[in-house]
């Protein structure tokens, strides 16, 4: 007869208020469900025909965009598993600046396929092993699919070709204008070694009114305000940058001054005025012709600067101030006073011009071939180009800026790795075919996961087709693509979003190329995110800090009863 073991009381492992969910049903499948909800949210925004989302963030700011990076940044995702996927897409944004939507979409699709395998009884470790094998094979095959690469010397036409698909995904129909603007700006600031291309040297200034056709590239830095003083144009000038206010210093404590006569009243501020005059006289004597202030400029200071013929520009953004310091090669000063030769910068042209009825200030460095480089200025010149965007609404301008930002990041990525692969979902389709064949040749349980990975790769062409043509038509296009990829030489067939014939096209013939580097990173990060979610078997959540939420009181808050 078996001994009866007395049952111990429930052991309390965690503090009061902890939530613990574990096991397949409670943890893994619920995590997959959460990621799928996030994926479904941004999936309809993928590709040239992607729909816009109207997002209002916690500050009440309105965003109308199809840019996945902006959407997920503004919606505050709190689910821990979905957050892992969001982090992967943010890593993609930081690394390549493009293909963020693909990371979320592909990670979601991998988890959706894994759900079927888990329900069938496969262990998560088998699926993870299969996904890792499939990723290795996918990256190896991706290397062989490159059909075109940017060659040196760079030309406007080759940059436009590389940029168009990335910009068309955000602003379909306006990709010609925008890619031409971005190519112009990038070429004008391209360093002798293109690998050192800095995205910060291409700026965007948005001016309301007009249409995109009135947008143009201005060589130099453009600020959407006029100089403060009377001097509006200076050339070949020394520049002093002050991060502090140009004004009479305020005392820390309040004092009372008793003035008895009119003479005392007149003499009261004379000392301060003389001190201010001395400081600005020293600045003018050091050869400074342009002052950039990062804060307020007092009226008395303005009076002396106008008298000395020094131009003053106020820049309130610390990021713009930092960028300007790099362009003019100056050191921002936290004190009022004459800069040393090392601290002073140099600018070739400082002028005020008019763009679409708005007065703007332009600071421009001439190229080395032009005359006017100051031998006394230290360091090399940093060339900057500004794309002045015009549009009807602030939201539209913001969206145009995001498209330009993507374009500039694509150029940066291509300067590191100039190889491209056929776009329009052609590469993913070919990879799906090859990984599927590889999975069929494997033994063991991991082959199921490899084949599901191949199926998941189809999400890119399927989504492009569904967003452009609708669900039923999208499936037909996908089957036509499979048929064409089975034929010899069909590697470059992708989705035709305009669906002129049968919904397919040869991507390389239509010059639709995607950056190979961006694809590599997207596949790596999406797989890593999916594997991280699958390897979770328990979720342990502590009680949030802070006391209970105070309920809203009805009636007047001052009533005692």
mmCIF file with all atom_site columns, C-alpha atoms in Angstrom, residues 127-290:
data_model
loop_
_atom_site.group_PDB
_atom_site.id
_atom_site.type_symbol
_atom_site.label_atom_id
_atom_site.label_alt_id
_atom_site.label_comp_id
_atom_site.label_asym_id
_atom_site.label_entity_id
_atom_site.label_seq_id
_atom_site.pdbx_PDB_ins_code
_atom_site.Cartn_x
_atom_site.Cartn_y
_atom_site.Cartn_z
_atom_site.occupancy
_atom_site.B_iso_or_equiv
_atom_site.pdbx_formal_charge
_atom_site.auth_seq_id
_atom_site.auth_comp_id
_atom_site.auth_asym_id
_atom_site.auth_atom_id
_atom_site.pdbx_PDB_model_num
ATOM 1   C CA . UNK A 1 127 ? 11.728 25.279  -34.715 1.00 0.00 ? 127 UNK A CA 1
ATOM 2   C CA . UNK A 1 128 ? 14.511 27.619  -33.552 1.00 0.00 ? 128 UNK A CA 1
ATOM 3   C CA . UNK A 1 129 ? 17.167 25.239  -34.941 1.00 0.00 ? 129 UNK A CA 1
ATOM 4   C CA . UNK A 1 130 ? 15.316 25.047  -38.285 1.00 0.00 ? 130 UNK A CA 1
ATOM 5   C CA . UNK A 1 131 ? 14.939 28.833  -38.509 1.00 0.00 ? 131 UNK A CA 1
ATOM 6   C CA . UNK A 1 132 ? 18.650 29.337  -37.820 1.00 0.00 ? 132 UNK A CA 1
ATOM 7   C CA . UNK A 1 133 ? 19.600 26.815  -40.532 1.00 0.00 ? 133 UNK A CA 1
ATOM 8   C CA . UNK A 1 134 ? 17.201 28.497  -42.955 1.00 0.00 ? 134 UNK A CA 1
ATOM 9   C CA . UNK A 1 135 ? 18.619 31.971  -42.188 1.00 0.00 ? 135 UNK A CA 1
ATOM 10  C CA . UNK A 1 136 ? 22.155 30.736  -42.879 1.00 0.00 ? 136 UNK A CA 1
ATOM 11  C CA . UNK A 1 137 ? 21.053 29.295  -46.229 1.00 0.00 ? 137 UNK A CA 1
ATOM 12  C CA . UNK A 1 138 ? 19.019 32.440  -47.104 1.00 0.00 ? 138 UNK A CA 1
ATOM 13  C CA . UNK A 1 139 ? 21.973 34.780  -46.498 1.00 0.00 ? 139 UNK A CA 1
ATOM 14  C CA . UNK A 1 140 ? 24.258 32.533  -48.553 1.00 0.00 ? 140 UNK A CA 1
ATOM 15  C CA . UNK A 1 141 ? 21.787 32.506  -51.479 1.00 0.00 ? 141 UNK A CA 1
ATOM 16  C CA . UNK A 1 142 ? 21.155 36.265  -51.176 1.00 0.00 ? 142 UNK A CA 1
ATOM 17  C CA . UNK A 1 143 ? 24.837 36.918  -52.011 1.00 0.00 ? 143 UNK A CA 1
ATOM 18  C CA . UNK A 1 144 ? 24.378 35.183  -55.386 1.00 0.00 ? 144 UNK A CA 1
ATOM 19  C CA . UNK A 1 145 ? 21.313 37.231  -56.413 1.00 0.00 ? 145 UNK A CA 1
ATOM 20  C CA . UNK A 1 146 ? 23.034 40.620  -56.862 1.00 0.00 ? 146 UNK A CA 1
ATOM 21  C CA . UNK A 1 147 ? 22.466 41.797  -60.448 1.00 0.00 ? 147 UNK A CA 1
ATOM 22  C CA . UNK A 1 148 ? 23.527 45.465  -60.413 1.00 0.00 ? 148 UNK A CA 1
ATOM 23  C CA . UNK A 1 149 ? 25.768 47.621  -58.286 1.00 0.00 ? 149 UNK A CA 1
ATOM 24  C CA . UNK A 1 150 ? 26.602 51.299  -58.037 1.00 0.00 ? 150 UNK A CA 1
ATOM 25  C CA . UNK A 1 151 ? 29.928 51.977  -59.710 1.00 0.00 ? 151 UNK A CA 1
ATOM 26  C CA . UNK A 1 152 ? 32.390 54.812  -59.173 1.00 0.00 ? 152 UNK A CA 1
ATOM 27  C CA . UNK A 1 153 ? 32.508 57.588  -60.195 1.00 0.00 ? 153 UNK A CA 1
ATOM 28  C CA . UNK A 1 154 ? 28.968 58.186  -58.963 1.00 0.00 ? 154 UNK A CA 1
ATOM 29  C CA . UNK A 1 155 ? 26.546 59.736  -61.421 1.00 0.00 ? 155 UNK A CA 1
ATOM 30  C CA . UNK A 1 156 ? 23.203 61.440  -60.931 1.00 0.00 ? 156 UNK A CA 1
ATOM 31  C CA . UNK A 1 157 ? 21.474 58.785  -63.072 1.00 0.00 ? 157 UNK A CA 1
ATOM 32  C CA . UNK A 1 158 ? 22.855 55.798  -61.099 1.00 0.00 ? 158 UNK A CA 1
ATOM 33  C CA . UNK A 1 159 ? 21.904 57.373  -57.753 1.00 0.00 ? 159 UNK A CA 1
ATOM 34  C CA . UNK A 1 160 ? 18.366 58.123  -58.994 1.00 0.00 ? 160 UNK A CA 1
ATOM 35  C CA . UNK A 1 161 ? 18.013 54.477  -60.144 1.00 0.00 ? 161 UNK A CA 1
ATOM 36  C CA . UNK A 1 162 ? 19.066 53.210  -56.701 1.00 0.00 ? 162 UNK A CA 1
ATOM 37  C CA . UNK A 1 163 ? 16.857 55.678  -54.816 1.00 0.00 ? 163 UNK A CA 1
ATOM 38  C CA . UNK A 1 164 ? 13.602 55.389  -56.738 1.00 0.00 ? 164 UNK A CA 1
ATOM 39  C CA . UNK A 1 165 ? 12.273 52.109  -55.236 1.00 0.00 ? 165 UNK A CA 1
ATOM 40  C CA . UNK A 1 166 ? 12.953 53.228  -51.634 1.00 0.00 ? 166 UNK A CA 1
ATOM 41  C CA . UNK A 1 167 ? 11.287 56.629  -52.152 1.00 0.00 ? 167 UNK A CA 1
ATOM 42  C CA . UNK A 1 168 ? 8.398  55.162  -54.207 1.00 0.00 ? 168 UNK A CA 1
ATOM 43  C CA . UNK A 1 169 ? 7.549  52.940  -51.218 1.00 0.00 ? 169 UNK A CA 1
ATOM 44  C CA . UNK A 1 170 ? 6.803  56.113  -49.223 1.00 0.00 ? 170 UNK A CA 1
ATOM 45  C CA . UNK A 1 171 ? 5.694  58.645  -51.865 1.00 0.00 ? 171 UNK A CA 1
ATOM 46  C CA . UNK A 1 172 ? 4.401  56.720  -54.882 1.00 0.00 ? 172 UNK A CA 1
ATOM 47  C CA . UNK A 1 173 ? 4.011  58.958  -57.928 1.00 0.00 ? 173 UNK A CA 1
ATOM 48  C CA . UNK A 1 174 ? 6.485  61.576  -56.676 1.00 0.00 ? 174 UNK A CA 1
ATOM 49  C CA . UNK A 1 175 ? 9.576  59.374  -56.650 1.00 0.00 ? 175 UNK A CA 1
ATOM 50  C CA . UNK A 1 176 ? 11.076 61.007  -59.783 1.00 0.00 ? 176 UNK A CA 1
ATOM 51  C CA . UNK A 1 177 ? 11.111 64.504  -58.266 1.00 0.00 ? 177 UNK A CA 1
ATOM 52  C CA . UNK A 1 178 ? 12.241 63.421  -54.803 1.00 0.00 ? 178 UNK A CA 1
ATOM 53  C CA . UNK A 1 179 ? 14.960 61.000  -55.929 1.00 0.00 ? 179 UNK A CA 1
ATOM 54  C CA . UNK A 1 180 ? 16.379 63.694  -58.230 1.00 0.00 ? 180 UNK A CA 1
ATOM 55  C CA . UNK A 1 181 ? 16.489 66.186  -55.324 1.00 0.00 ? 181 UNK A CA 1
ATOM 56  C CA . UNK A 1 182 ? 18.146 63.666  -52.978 1.00 0.00 ? 182 UNK A CA 1
ATOM 57  C CA . UNK A 1 183 ? 20.678 62.607  -55.649 1.00 0.00 ? 183 UNK A CA 1
ATOM 58  C CA . UNK A 1 184 ? 21.596 66.272  -56.327 1.00 0.00 ? 184 UNK A CA 1
ATOM 59  C CA . UNK A 1 185 ? 22.043 67.007  -52.625 1.00 0.00 ? 185 UNK A CA 1
ATOM 60  C CA . UNK A 1 186 ? 24.070 63.825  -51.985 1.00 0.00 ? 186 UNK A CA 1
ATOM 61  C CA . UNK A 1 187 ? 26.391 64.382  -54.953 1.00 0.00 ? 187 UNK A CA 1
ATOM 62  C CA . UNK A 1 188 ? 27.123 67.967  -53.903 1.00 0.00 ? 188 UNK A CA 1
ATOM 63  C CA . UNK A 1 189 ? 28.279 66.889  -50.419 1.00 0.00 ? 189 UNK A CA 1
ATOM 64  C CA . UNK A 1 190 ? 29.919 63.566  -51.381 1.00 0.00 ? 190 UNK A CA 1
ATOM 65  C CA . UNK A 1 191 ? 33.433 63.361  -49.866 1.00 0.00 ? 191 UNK A CA 1
ATOM 66  C CA . UNK A 1 192 ? 36.409 62.122  -51.970 1.00 0.00 ? 192 UNK A CA 1
ATOM 67  C CA . UNK A 1 193 ? 36.010 58.727  -50.279 1.00 0.00 ? 193 UNK A CA 1
ATOM 68  C CA . UNK A 1 194 ? 32.273 57.918  -50.634 1.00 0.00 ? 194 UNK A CA 1
ATOM 69  C CA . UNK A 1 195 ? 32.411 55.501  -47.667 1.00 0.00 ? 195 UNK A CA 1
ATOM 70  C CA . UNK A 1 196 ? 32.734 58.574  -45.424 1.00 0.00 ? 196 UNK A CA 1
ATOM 71  C CA . UNK A 1 197 ? 29.403 60.000  -46.643 1.00 0.00 ? 197 UNK A CA 1
ATOM 72  C CA . UNK A 1 198 ? 27.612 61.604  -43.694 1.00 0.00 ? 198 UNK A CA 1
ATOM 73  C CA . UNK A 1 199 ? 23.797 61.698  -43.732 1.00 0.00 ? 199 UNK A CA 1
ATOM 74  C CA . UNK A 1 200 ? 23.927 64.785  -41.485 1.00 0.00 ? 200 UNK A CA 1
ATOM 75  C CA . UNK A 1 201 ? 25.321 66.853  -44.357 1.00 0.00 ? 201 UNK A CA 1
ATOM 76  C CA . UNK A 1 202 ? 21.996 66.656  -46.205 1.00 0.00 ? 202 UNK A CA 1
ATOM 77  C CA . UNK A 1 203 ? 19.438 68.755  -44.363 1.00 0.00 ? 203 UNK A CA 1
ATOM 78  C CA . UNK A 1 204 ? 15.736 69.302  -44.958 1.00 0.00 ? 204 UNK A CA 1
ATOM 79  C CA . UNK A 1 205 ? 13.916 72.597  -44.463 1.00 0.00 ? 205 UNK A CA 1
ATOM 80  C CA . UNK A 1 206 ? 10.125 72.576  -44.828 1.00 0.00 ? 206 UNK A CA 1
ATOM 81  C CA . UNK A 1 207 ? 8.374  75.709  -46.057 1.00 0.00 ? 207 UNK A CA 1
ATOM 82  C CA . UNK A 1 208 ? 4.581  75.687  -46.217 1.00 0.00 ? 208 UNK A CA 1
ATOM 83  C CA . UNK A 1 209 ? 2.873  76.670  -49.442 1.00 0.00 ? 209 UNK A CA 1
ATOM 84  C CA . UNK A 1 210 ? 3.336  75.842  -53.112 1.00 0.00 ? 210 UNK A CA 1
ATOM 85  C CA . UNK A 1 211 ? 3.721  72.238  -54.227 1.00 0.00 ? 211 UNK A CA 1
ATOM 86  C CA . UNK A 1 212 ? 6.486  69.657  -54.413 1.00 0.00 ? 212 UNK A CA 1
ATOM 87  C CA . UNK A 1 213 ? 7.416  70.943  -57.893 1.00 0.00 ? 213 UNK A CA 1
ATOM 88  C CA . UNK A 1 214 ? 8.736  74.147  -56.272 1.00 0.00 ? 214 UNK A CA 1
ATOM 89  C CA . UNK A 1 215 ? 11.161 72.225  -54.030 1.00 0.00 ? 215 UNK A CA 1
ATOM 90  C CA . UNK A 1 216 ? 14.853 72.704  -54.721 1.00 0.00 ? 216 UNK A CA 1
ATOM 91  C CA . UNK A 1 217 ? 18.339 71.967  -53.444 1.00 0.00 ? 217 UNK A CA 1
ATOM 92  C CA . UNK A 1 218 ? 20.277 74.872  -51.936 1.00 0.00 ? 218 UNK A CA 1
ATOM 93  C CA . UNK A 1 219 ? 24.034 74.512  -51.472 1.00 0.00 ? 219 UNK A CA 1
ATOM 94  C CA . UNK A 1 220 ? 24.761 75.341  -47.851 1.00 0.00 ? 220 UNK A CA 1
ATOM 95  C CA . UNK A 1 221 ? 22.735 75.462  -44.652 1.00 0.00 ? 221 UNK A CA 1
ATOM 96  C CA . UNK A 1 222 ? 19.314 77.094  -44.795 1.00 0.00 ? 222 UNK A CA 1
ATOM 97  C CA . UNK A 1 223 ? 17.530 78.499  -41.734 1.00 0.00 ? 223 UNK A CA 1
ATOM 98  C CA . UNK A 1 224 ? 13.894 79.508  -41.972 1.00 0.00 ? 224 UNK A CA 1
ATOM 99  C CA . UNK A 1 225 ? 14.426 82.960  -40.410 1.00 0.00 ? 225 UNK A CA 1
ATOM 100 C CA . UNK A 1 226 ? 16.100 86.269  -41.189 1.00 0.00 ? 226 UNK A CA 1
ATOM 101 C CA . UNK A 1 227 ? 19.197 87.565  -39.370 1.00 0.00 ? 227 UNK A CA 1
ATOM 102 C CA . UNK A 1 228 ? 18.351 89.637  -36.292 1.00 0.00 ? 228 UNK A CA 1
ATOM 103 C CA . UNK A 1 229 ? 20.267 92.810  -37.145 1.00 0.00 ? 229 UNK A CA 1
ATOM 104 C CA . UNK A 1 230 ? 20.609 95.167  -40.109 1.00 0.00 ? 230 UNK A CA 1
ATOM 105 C CA . UNK A 1 231 ? 23.430 93.228  -41.832 1.00 0.00 ? 231 UNK A CA 1
ATOM 106 C CA . UNK A 1 232 ? 21.885 90.709  -44.229 1.00 0.00 ? 232 UNK A CA 1
ATOM 107 C CA . UNK A 1 233 ? 24.814 89.663  -46.427 1.00 0.00 ? 233 UNK A CA 1
ATOM 108 C CA . UNK A 1 234 ? 28.488 88.971  -45.686 1.00 0.00 ? 234 UNK A CA 1
ATOM 109 C CA . UNK A 1 235 ? 31.088 87.072  -47.695 1.00 0.00 ? 235 UNK A CA 1
ATOM 110 C CA . UNK A 1 236 ? 34.380 85.454  -46.651 1.00 0.00 ? 236 UNK A CA 1
ATOM 111 C CA . UNK A 1 237 ? 33.709 86.065  -42.983 1.00 0.00 ? 237 UNK A CA 1
ATOM 112 C CA . UNK A 1 238 ? 34.958 84.802  -39.647 1.00 0.00 ? 238 UNK A CA 1
ATOM 113 C CA . UNK A 1 239 ? 32.172 83.271  -37.540 1.00 0.00 ? 239 UNK A CA 1
ATOM 114 C CA . UNK A 1 240 ? 31.771 83.150  -33.762 1.00 0.00 ? 240 UNK A CA 1
ATOM 115 C CA . UNK A 1 241 ? 29.194 80.746  -32.311 1.00 0.00 ? 241 UNK A CA 1
ATOM 116 C CA . UNK A 1 242 ? 27.789 81.427  -28.824 1.00 0.00 ? 242 UNK A CA 1
ATOM 117 C CA . UNK A 1 243 ? 25.647 78.870  -27.037 1.00 0.00 ? 243 UNK A CA 1
ATOM 118 C CA . UNK A 1 244 ? 24.888 81.405  -24.280 1.00 0.00 ? 244 UNK A CA 1
ATOM 119 C CA . UNK A 1 245 ? 22.640 84.488  -24.461 1.00 0.00 ? 245 UNK A CA 1
ATOM 120 C CA . UNK A 1 246 ? 24.140 87.755  -25.738 1.00 0.00 ? 246 UNK A CA 1
ATOM 121 C CA . UNK A 1 247 ? 22.706 90.000  -23.073 1.00 0.00 ? 247 UNK A CA 1
ATOM 122 C CA . UNK A 1 248 ? 23.463 91.775  -19.823 1.00 0.00 ? 248 UNK A CA 1
ATOM 123 C CA . UNK A 1 249 ? 24.041 89.122  -17.160 1.00 0.00 ? 249 UNK A CA 1
ATOM 124 C CA . UNK A 1 250 ? 21.270 88.893  -14.581 1.00 0.00 ? 250 UNK A CA 1
ATOM 125 C CA . UNK A 1 251 ? 22.320 88.832  -10.933 1.00 0.00 ? 251 UNK A CA 1
ATOM 126 C CA . UNK A 1 252 ? 21.424 85.779  -8.885  1.00 0.00 ? 252 UNK A CA 1
ATOM 127 C CA . UNK A 1 253 ? 19.911 87.787  -6.034  1.00 0.00 ? 253 UNK A CA 1
ATOM 128 C CA . UNK A 1 254 ? 17.546 90.736  -6.124  1.00 0.00 ? 254 UNK A CA 1
ATOM 129 C CA . UNK A 1 255 ? 18.928 94.054  -4.905  1.00 0.00 ? 255 UNK A CA 1
ATOM 130 C CA . UNK A 1 256 ? 17.421 97.451  -4.218  1.00 0.00 ? 256 UNK A CA 1
ATOM 131 C CA . UNK A 1 257 ? 19.130 100.604 -5.435  1.00 0.00 ? 257 UNK A CA 1
ATOM 132 C CA . UNK A 1 258 ? 18.144 104.016 -4.156  1.00 0.00 ? 258 UNK A CA 1
ATOM 133 C CA . UNK A 1 259 ? 18.630 106.746 -6.765  1.00 0.00 ? 259 UNK A CA 1
ATOM 134 C CA . UNK A 1 260 ? 18.355 110.343 -5.585  1.00 0.00 ? 260 UNK A CA 1
ATOM 135 C CA . UNK A 1 261 ? 19.264 112.508 -8.565  1.00 0.00 ? 261 UNK A CA 1
ATOM 136 C CA . UNK A 1 262 ? 18.769 112.445 -12.323 1.00 0.00 ? 262 UNK A CA 1
ATOM 137 C CA . UNK A 1 263 ? 22.535 112.290 -12.779 1.00 0.00 ? 263 UNK A CA 1
ATOM 138 C CA . UNK A 1 264 ? 22.744 109.110 -10.688 1.00 0.00 ? 264 UNK A CA 1
ATOM 139 C CA . UNK A 1 265 ? 20.010 107.608 -12.834 1.00 0.00 ? 265 UNK A CA 1
ATOM 140 C CA . UNK A 1 266 ? 21.951 108.328 -16.026 1.00 0.00 ? 266 UNK A CA 1
ATOM 141 C CA . UNK A 1 267 ? 25.188 106.974 -14.573 1.00 0.00 ? 267 UNK A CA 1
ATOM 142 C CA . UNK A 1 268 ? 23.534 103.830 -13.170 1.00 0.00 ? 268 UNK A CA 1
ATOM 143 C CA . UNK A 1 269 ? 23.664 101.727 -16.372 1.00 0.00 ? 269 UNK A CA 1
ATOM 144 C CA . UNK A 1 270 ? 26.680 103.442 -17.967 1.00 0.00 ? 270 UNK A CA 1
ATOM 145 C CA . UNK A 1 271 ? 29.146 100.942 -16.466 1.00 0.00 ? 271 UNK A CA 1
ATOM 146 C CA . UNK A 1 272 ? 27.248 97.990  -17.867 1.00 0.00 ? 272 UNK A CA 1
ATOM 147 C CA . UNK A 1 273 ? 26.912 99.641  -21.280 1.00 0.00 ? 273 UNK A CA 1
ATOM 148 C CA . UNK A 1 274 ? 30.640 100.402 -21.416 1.00 0.00 ? 274 UNK A CA 1
ATOM 149 C CA . UNK A 1 275 ? 31.457 96.812  -20.435 1.00 0.00 ? 275 UNK A CA 1
ATOM 150 C CA . UNK A 1 276 ? 29.150 95.460  -23.193 1.00 0.00 ? 276 UNK A CA 1
ATOM 151 C CA . UNK A 1 277 ? 30.659 97.840  -25.748 1.00 0.00 ? 277 UNK A CA 1
ATOM 152 C CA . UNK A 1 278 ? 34.174 96.709  -24.785 1.00 0.00 ? 278 UNK A CA 1
ATOM 153 C CA . UNK A 1 279 ? 33.246 93.012  -25.236 1.00 0.00 ? 279 UNK A CA 1
ATOM 154 C CA . UNK A 1 280 ? 31.699 93.532  -28.696 1.00 0.00 ? 280 UNK A CA 1
ATOM 155 C CA . UNK A 1 281 ? 34.578 95.823  -29.737 1.00 0.00 ? 281 UNK A CA 1
ATOM 156 C CA . UNK A 1 282 ? 36.978 92.971  -28.872 1.00 0.00 ? 282 UNK A CA 1
ATOM 157 C CA . UNK A 1 283 ? 34.879 90.525  -30.915 1.00 0.00 ? 283 UNK A CA 1
ATOM 158 C CA . UNK A 1 284 ? 34.877 92.905  -33.909 1.00 0.00 ? 284 UNK A CA 1
ATOM 159 C CA . UNK A 1 285 ? 38.644 93.515  -33.573 1.00 0.00 ? 285 UNK A CA 1
ATOM 160 C CA . UNK A 1 286 ? 39.286 89.753  -33.745 1.00 0.00 ? 286 UNK A CA 1
ATOM 161 C CA . UNK A 1 287 ? 37.878 89.880  -37.304 1.00 0.00 ? 287 UNK A CA 1
ATOM 162 C CA . UNK A 1 288 ? 34.468 88.278  -36.620 1.00 0.00 ? 288 UNK A CA 1
ATOM 163 C CA . UNK A 1 289 ? 31.836 89.404  -39.126 1.00 0.00 ? 289 UNK A CA 1
ATOM 164 C CA . UNK A 1 290 ? 29.076 86.868  -38.304 1.00 0.00 ? 290 UNK A CA 1
#
